[in-house]
Amino acid sequence: MKRYFLLVFVAFITTFCVNAQKKVKNLTVEEFEKGSQTTGVVILDVRTPEEYQTGHLKNSKLLDISEQSFSASLDKLDKNKAYYVYCQAGGRSSTAVEIMLEKGFKKVYNLSGGIAAWKKAQKVVEK
């Protein structure tokens, strides 16, 4: 019985530690802006093409999370680069970051509040 309890305990701790490592890193507008200006990072906009056309962050790449090809598109990206991900309000980008972490990406950051927070902070948006 003690062995069974110990086995269950070890399995629980292992699962907890693995999940803790995959926590989404939410950044403020200021943190996101500073980090996204670093050389070599990739800014991903996971909104729809229609949303992207209404305004997007400079140098961002569109990768629509609602497309069936989203997961396959992620597989083509360099997992060693840093990715700064945003959407309209932060929900879809948070999901995208979780998926990326599960796929083995190490440096992935979510813009808390999305482009709406970016605009509210009066940051530059391109059309």
Coordinates of N, CA and C in Angstrom, one line a residue:
M1 N 0.8 -1.2 0.0 CA 0.0 0.0 0.0 C 0.9 1.3 0.0
K2 N 1.9 1.2 0.8 CA 2.8 2.4 0.8 C 3.5 2.6 -0.5
R3 N 3.8 1.5 -1.2 CA 4.4 1.7 -2.6 C 3.5 2.3 -3.5
Y4 N 2.2 1.8 -3.5 CA 1.2 2.4 -4.3 C 1.0 3.9 -4.1
F5 N 0.9 4.3 -2.8 CA 0.8 5.7 -2.5 C 2.0 6.5 -3.0
L6 N 3.2 5.9 -2.8 CA 4.4 6.6 -3.2 C 4.4 6.8 -4.8
L7 N 4.0 5.7 -5.5 CA 4.0 5.8 -6.9 C 3.0 6.9 -7.4
V8 N 1.8 6.9 -6.8 CA 0.8 7.9 -7.1 C 1.4 9.3 -6.8
F9 N 2.0 9.5 -5.7 CA 2.6 10.8 -5.3 C 3.7 11.2 -6.3
V10 N 4.5 10.4 -6.7 CA 5.6 10.7 -7.6 C 5.0 11.1 -9.0
A11 N 4.0 10.3 -9.4 CA 3.3 10.7 -10.7 C 2.7 12.0 -10.6
F12 N 2.0 12.3 -9.5 CA 1.4 13.6 -9.3 C 2.4 14.8 -9.4
I13 N 3.5 14.6 -8.6 CA 4.5 15.7 -8.6 C 5.2 15.8 -10.0
T14 N 5.4 14.8 -10.7 CA 6.0 14.8 -12.0 C 5.1 15.6 -13.0
T15 N 3.8 15.3 -12.9 CA 2.8 15.9 -13.8 C 2.8 17.4 -13.4
F16 N 2.7 17.7 -12.2 CA 2.6 19.1 -11.7 C 3.8 19.9 -12.1
C17 N 5.0 19.4 -12.0 CA 6.3 20.1 -12.4 C 6.3 20.3 -13.9
V18 N 5.9 19.3 -14.7 CA 5.9 19.5 -16.2 C 4.9 20.6 -16.6
N19 N 3.7 20.6 -16.0 CA 2.7 21.6 -16.3 C 3.1 23.0 -15.8
A20 N 3.8 23.1 -14.7 CA 4.3 24.4 -14.2 C 5.3 25.0 -15.2
Q21 N 6.1 24.2 -15.9 CA 7.1 24.7 -16.8 C 6.4 25.2 -18.0
K22 N 5.2 24.9 -18.3 CA 4.5 25.3 -19.5 C 3.6 26.5 -19.3
K23 N 3.8 27.2 -18.2 CA 3.0 28.4 -17.9 C 3.2 29.5 -18.9
V24 N 2.1 30.1 -19.3 CA 2.1 31.2 -20.2 C 2.7 32.4 -19.5
K25 N 3.6 33.1 -20.2 CA 4.2 34.3 -19.7 C 3.5 35.5 -20.3
N26 N 2.7 36.1 -19.5 CA 1.9 37.3 -19.9 C 2.7 38.5 -19.6
L27 N 2.8 39.4 -20.6 CA 3.6 40.6 -20.5 C 2.7 41.9 -20.6
T28 N 3.1 42.9 -19.9 CA 2.4 44.2 -20.0 C 2.7 44.8 -21.4
V29 N 2.0 45.8 -21.7 CA 2.3 46.5 -23.0 C 3.8 47.0 -23.1
E30 N 4.2 47.5 -22.0 CA 5.6 48.0 -21.9 C 6.7 46.9 -22.0
E31 N 6.4 45.8 -21.3 CA 7.3 44.7 -21.4 C 7.3 44.1 -22.8
F32 N 6.2 43.9 -23.4 CA 6.0 43.4 -24.7 C 6.7 44.3 -25.7
E33 N 6.5 45.6 -25.6 CA 7.1 46.5 -26.6 C 8.7 46.4 -26.5
K34 N 9.2 46.4 -25.3 CA 10.6 46.4 -25.1 C 11.2 45.1 -25.6
G35 N 10.6 43.9 -25.3 CA 11.1 42.6 -25.7 C 11.0 42.4 -27.2
S36 N 9.9 42.9 -27.8 CA 9.7 42.7 -29.2 C 10.6 43.5 -30.1
Q37 N 11.3 44.5 -29.5 CA 12.2 45.3 -30.2 C 13.6 44.7 -30.3
T38 N 13.8 43.6 -29.6 CA 15.1 42.9 -29.6 C 15.3 42.2 -30.9
T39 N 16.6 42.3 -31.4 CA 17.0 41.7 -32.6 C 16.7 40.2 -32.7
G40 N 16.1 39.7 -33.8 CA 15.9 38.3 -34.0 C 14.6 37.7 -33.4
V41 N 13.8 38.5 -32.7 CA 12.5 38.0 -32.2 C 11.5 38.0 -33.4
V42 N 10.4 37.3 -33.2 CA 9.3 37.2 -34.1 C 8.0 37.6 -33.4
I43 N 7.3 38.6 -34.0 CA 6.0 39.0 -33.5 C 4.9 38.3 -34.3
L44 N 4.1 37.6 -33.6 CA 3.0 36.8 -34.2 C 1.7 37.4 -33.9
D45 N 0.9 37.7 -34.9 CA -0.5 38.1 -34.7 C -1.4 36.9 -35.1
V46 N -2.1 36.4 -34.1 CA -2.9 35.2 -34.3 C -4.4 35.5 -34.6
R47 N -4.7 36.7 -35.0 CA -6.1 37.1 -35.3 C -6.4 36.7 -36.8
T48 N -7.6 37.0 -37.2 CA -8.0 36.7 -38.6 C -7.3 37.7 -39.5
P49 N -7.3 37.4 -40.8 CA -6.8 38.3 -41.8 C -7.6 39.7 -41.8
E50 N -8.9 39.6 -41.6 CA -9.7 40.8 -41.5 C -9.3 41.6 -40.4
E51 N -9.1 41.0 -39.2 CA -8.7 41.8 -38.0 C -7.3 42.4 -38.3
Y52 N -6.4 41.6 -38.9 CA -5.0 42.1 -39.1 C -5.0 43.3 -40.0
Q53 N -5.9 43.4 -41.0 CA -6.0 44.5 -41.9 C -6.5 45.8 -41.2
T54 N -7.2 45.7 -40.1 CA -7.7 46.9 -39.4 C -6.6 47.5 -38.7
G55 N -5.4 46.9 -38.5 CA -4.3 47.4 -37.8 C -3.5 46.3 -37.1
H56 N -2.2 46.4 -37.1 CA -1.3 45.4 -36.5 C 0.0 46.0 -36.1
L57 N 0.7 45.3 -35.3 CA 2.0 45.8 -34.8 C 3.0 45.7 -35.9
K58 N 3.9 46.7 -35.9 CA 5.0 46.7 -36.9 C 5.8 45.4 -36.9
N59 N 6.1 45.0 -38.1 CA 6.9 43.7 -38.3 C 6.2 42.5 -37.9
S60 N 4.9 42.5 -37.6 CA 4.2 41.3 -37.1 C 3.9 40.4 -38.3
K61 N 3.8 39.1 -38.0 CA 3.5 38.1 -39.0 C 2.1 37.5 -38.7
L62 N 1.2 37.4 -39.6 CA -0.1 36.9 -39.4 C 0.0 35.3 -39.4
L63 N -0.6 34.7 -38.3 CA -0.7 33.3 -38.2 C -2.0 33.0 -37.5
D64 N -3.1 33.0 -38.3 CA -4.4 32.9 -37.8 C -4.7 31.6 -37.0
I65 N -4.9 31.7 -35.7 CA -5.1 30.5 -34.9 C -6.4 29.8 -35.2
S66 N -7.4 30.4 -35.9 CA -8.6 29.7 -36.3 C -8.5 28.9 -37.5
E67 N -7.4 29.0 -38.2 CA -7.1 28.2 -39.4 C -6.8 26.7 -39.0
Q68 N -7.2 25.8 -39.8 CA -6.8 24.4 -39.6 C -5.3 24.1 -39.7
S69 N -4.7 25.0 -40.5 CA -3.3 24.8 -40.7 C -2.4 25.4 -39.6
F70 N -3.0 26.0 -38.6 CA -2.3 26.7 -37.6 C -1.2 25.8 -36.9
S71 N -1.5 24.6 -36.5 CA -0.5 23.7 -35.9 C 0.6 23.4 -36.8
A72 N 0.2 23.1 -38.1 CA 1.3 22.7 -39.1 C 2.2 23.9 -39.4
S73 N 1.6 25.1 -39.3 CA 2.4 26.3 -39.5 C 3.4 26.5 -38.4
L74 N 3.0 26.2 -37.2 CA 3.9 26.3 -36.0 C 5.1 25.4 -36.2
D75 N 4.8 24.2 -36.8 CA 5.9 23.2 -36.9 C 7.0 23.7 -37.9
K76 N 6.7 24.7 -38.7 CA 7.7 25.2 -39.6 C 8.5 26.3 -39.0
L77 N 8.2 26.8 -37.8 CA 8.9 27.8 -37.1 C 10.1 27.3 -36.4
D78 N 11.1 28.2 -36.2 CA 12.3 27.9 -35.5 C 12.0 27.9 -34.0
K79 N 12.1 26.8 -33.3 CA 11.7 26.7 -31.9 C 12.7 27.4 -31.0
N80 N 13.9 27.8 -31.5 CA 14.9 28.4 -30.7 C 14.8 29.9 -30.7
K81 N 13.9 30.5 -31.5 CA 13.7 32.0 -31.5 C 12.7 32.4 -30.4
A82 N 12.7 33.7 -30.1 CA 11.8 34.2 -29.2 C 10.5 34.7 -30.0
Y83 N 9.4 34.4 -29.5 CA 8.1 34.8 -30.1 C 7.3 35.6 -29.2
Y84 N 6.8 36.8 -29.7 CA 5.9 37.7 -29.0 C 4.6 37.6 -29.7
V85 N 3.6 37.1 -29.0 CA 2.3 36.7 -29.6 C 1.2 37.6 -29.1
Y86 N 0.3 38.0 -30.0 CA -0.8 38.8 -29.6 C -2.1 38.6 -30.4
C87 N -3.2 38.9 -29.9 CA -4.5 38.9 -30.6 C -5.3 40.1 -30.3
Q88 N -6.6 40.1 -30.3 CA -7.4 41.3 -30.0 C -7.4 41.6 -28.5
A89 N -7.6 40.6 -27.7 CA -7.8 40.9 -26.2 C -6.9 40.0 -25.3
G90 N -6.2 39.1 -25.9 CA -5.3 38.2 -25.1 C -5.7 36.8 -25.0
G91 N -6.9 36.5 -25.3 CA -7.4 35.1 -25.1 C -6.8 34.1 -26.1
R92 N -7.0 34.4 -27.4 CA -6.5 33.6 -28.4 C -5.0 33.5 -28.4
S93 N -4.3 34.6 -28.1 CA -2.8 34.5 -28.1 C -2.4 33.7 -26.9
S94 N -3.1 33.7 -25.8 CA -2.7 32.9 -24.7 C -2.8 31.4 -25.0
T95 N -3.9 31.1 -25.8 CA -4.1 29.7 -26.2 C -3.0 29.3 -27.2
A96 N -2.6 30.2 -28.1 CA -1.5 30.0 -29.1 C -0.2 29.7 -28.3
V97 N 0.1 30.5 -27.3 CA 1.3 30.4 -26.5 C 1.3 29.0 -25.8
E98 N 0.2 28.6 -25.3 CA 0.1 27.3 -24.7 C 0.4 26.2 -25.7
I99 N -0.1 26.3 -26.9 CA 0.1 25.3 -27.9 C 1.6 25.3 -28.3
M100 N 2.2 26.5 -28.4 CA 3.6 26.6 -28.8 C 4.5 25.9 -27.7
L101 N 4.1 26.2 -26.4 CA 4.9 25.6 -25.3 C 4.8 24.1 -25.4
E102 N 3.6 23.6 -25.7 CA 3.5 22.1 -25.8 C 4.3 21.5 -26.9
K103 N 4.5 22.3 -27.9 CA 5.2 21.9 -29.1 C 6.8 22.0 -28.9
G104 N 7.2 22.5 -27.8 CA 8.6 22.6 -27.5 C 9.2 24.0 -27.6
F105 N 8.4 25.0 -27.9 CA 9.0 26.4 -28.0 C 9.4 26.8 -26.6
K106 N 10.5 27.5 -26.4 CA 11.0 27.8 -25.1 C 10.7 29.3 -24.7
K107 N 10.8 30.2 -25.7 CA 10.7 31.6 -25.5 C 9.5 32.2 -26.2
V108 N 8.4 32.1 -25.5 CA 7.1 32.5 -26.1 C 6.4 33.4 -25.1
Y109 N 6.0 34.6 -25.5 CA 5.4 35.6 -24.6 C 4.1 36.1 -25.1
N110 N 3.1 36.3 -24.3 CA 1.8 36.7 -24.6 C 1.6 38.2 -24.2
L111 N 1.0 39.0 -25.1 CA 0.6 40.4 -24.8 C -0.7 40.4 -24.0
S112 N -0.6 40.7 -22.7 CA -1.8 40.7 -21.9 C -2.7 41.8 -22.3
G113 N -3.9 41.5 -22.6 CA -4.9 42.5 -23.1 C -4.9 42.7 -24.6
G114 N -4.0 42.1 -25.3 CA -3.9 42.1 -26.7 C -3.7 43.5 -27.3
I115 N -4.0 43.6 -28.6 CA -3.8 44.8 -29.3 C -4.7 45.9 -28.7
A116 N -5.8 45.5 -28.1 CA -6.7 46.5 -27.5 C -6.0 47.3 -26.4
A117 N -5.2 46.5 -25.6 CA -4.4 47.2 -24.5 C -3.3 48.0 -25.1
W118 N -2.7 47.5 -26.2 CA -1.7 48.3 -27.0 C -2.2 49.6 -27.4
K119 N -3.4 49.6 -28.0 CA -4.0 50.8 -28.5 C -4.4 51.8 -27.4
K120 N -4.9 51.2 -26.3 CA -5.2 52.0 -25.1 C -4.0 52.7 -24.6
A121 N -2.9 52.1 -24.7 CA -1.6 52.7 -24.2 C -1.1 53.7 -25.2
Q122 N -1.8 53.9 -26.3 CA -1.5 54.8 -27.4 C -0.1 54.4 -28.1
K123 N 0.1 53.2 -28.3 CA 1.2 52.7 -29.0 C 0.9 52.6 -30.5
V124 N 1.9 52.6 -31.3 CA 1.8 52.7 -32.8 C 1.2 51.4 -33.3
V125 N 0.2 51.5 -34.2 CA -0.4 50.4 -34.9 C -0.3 50.7 -36.4
E126 N 0.1 49.7 -37.2 CA 0.2 49.9 -38.7 C -1.0 49.4 -39.3
K127 N -1.3 50.0 -40.5 CA -2.5 49.5 -41.3 C -2.0 49.0 -42.6

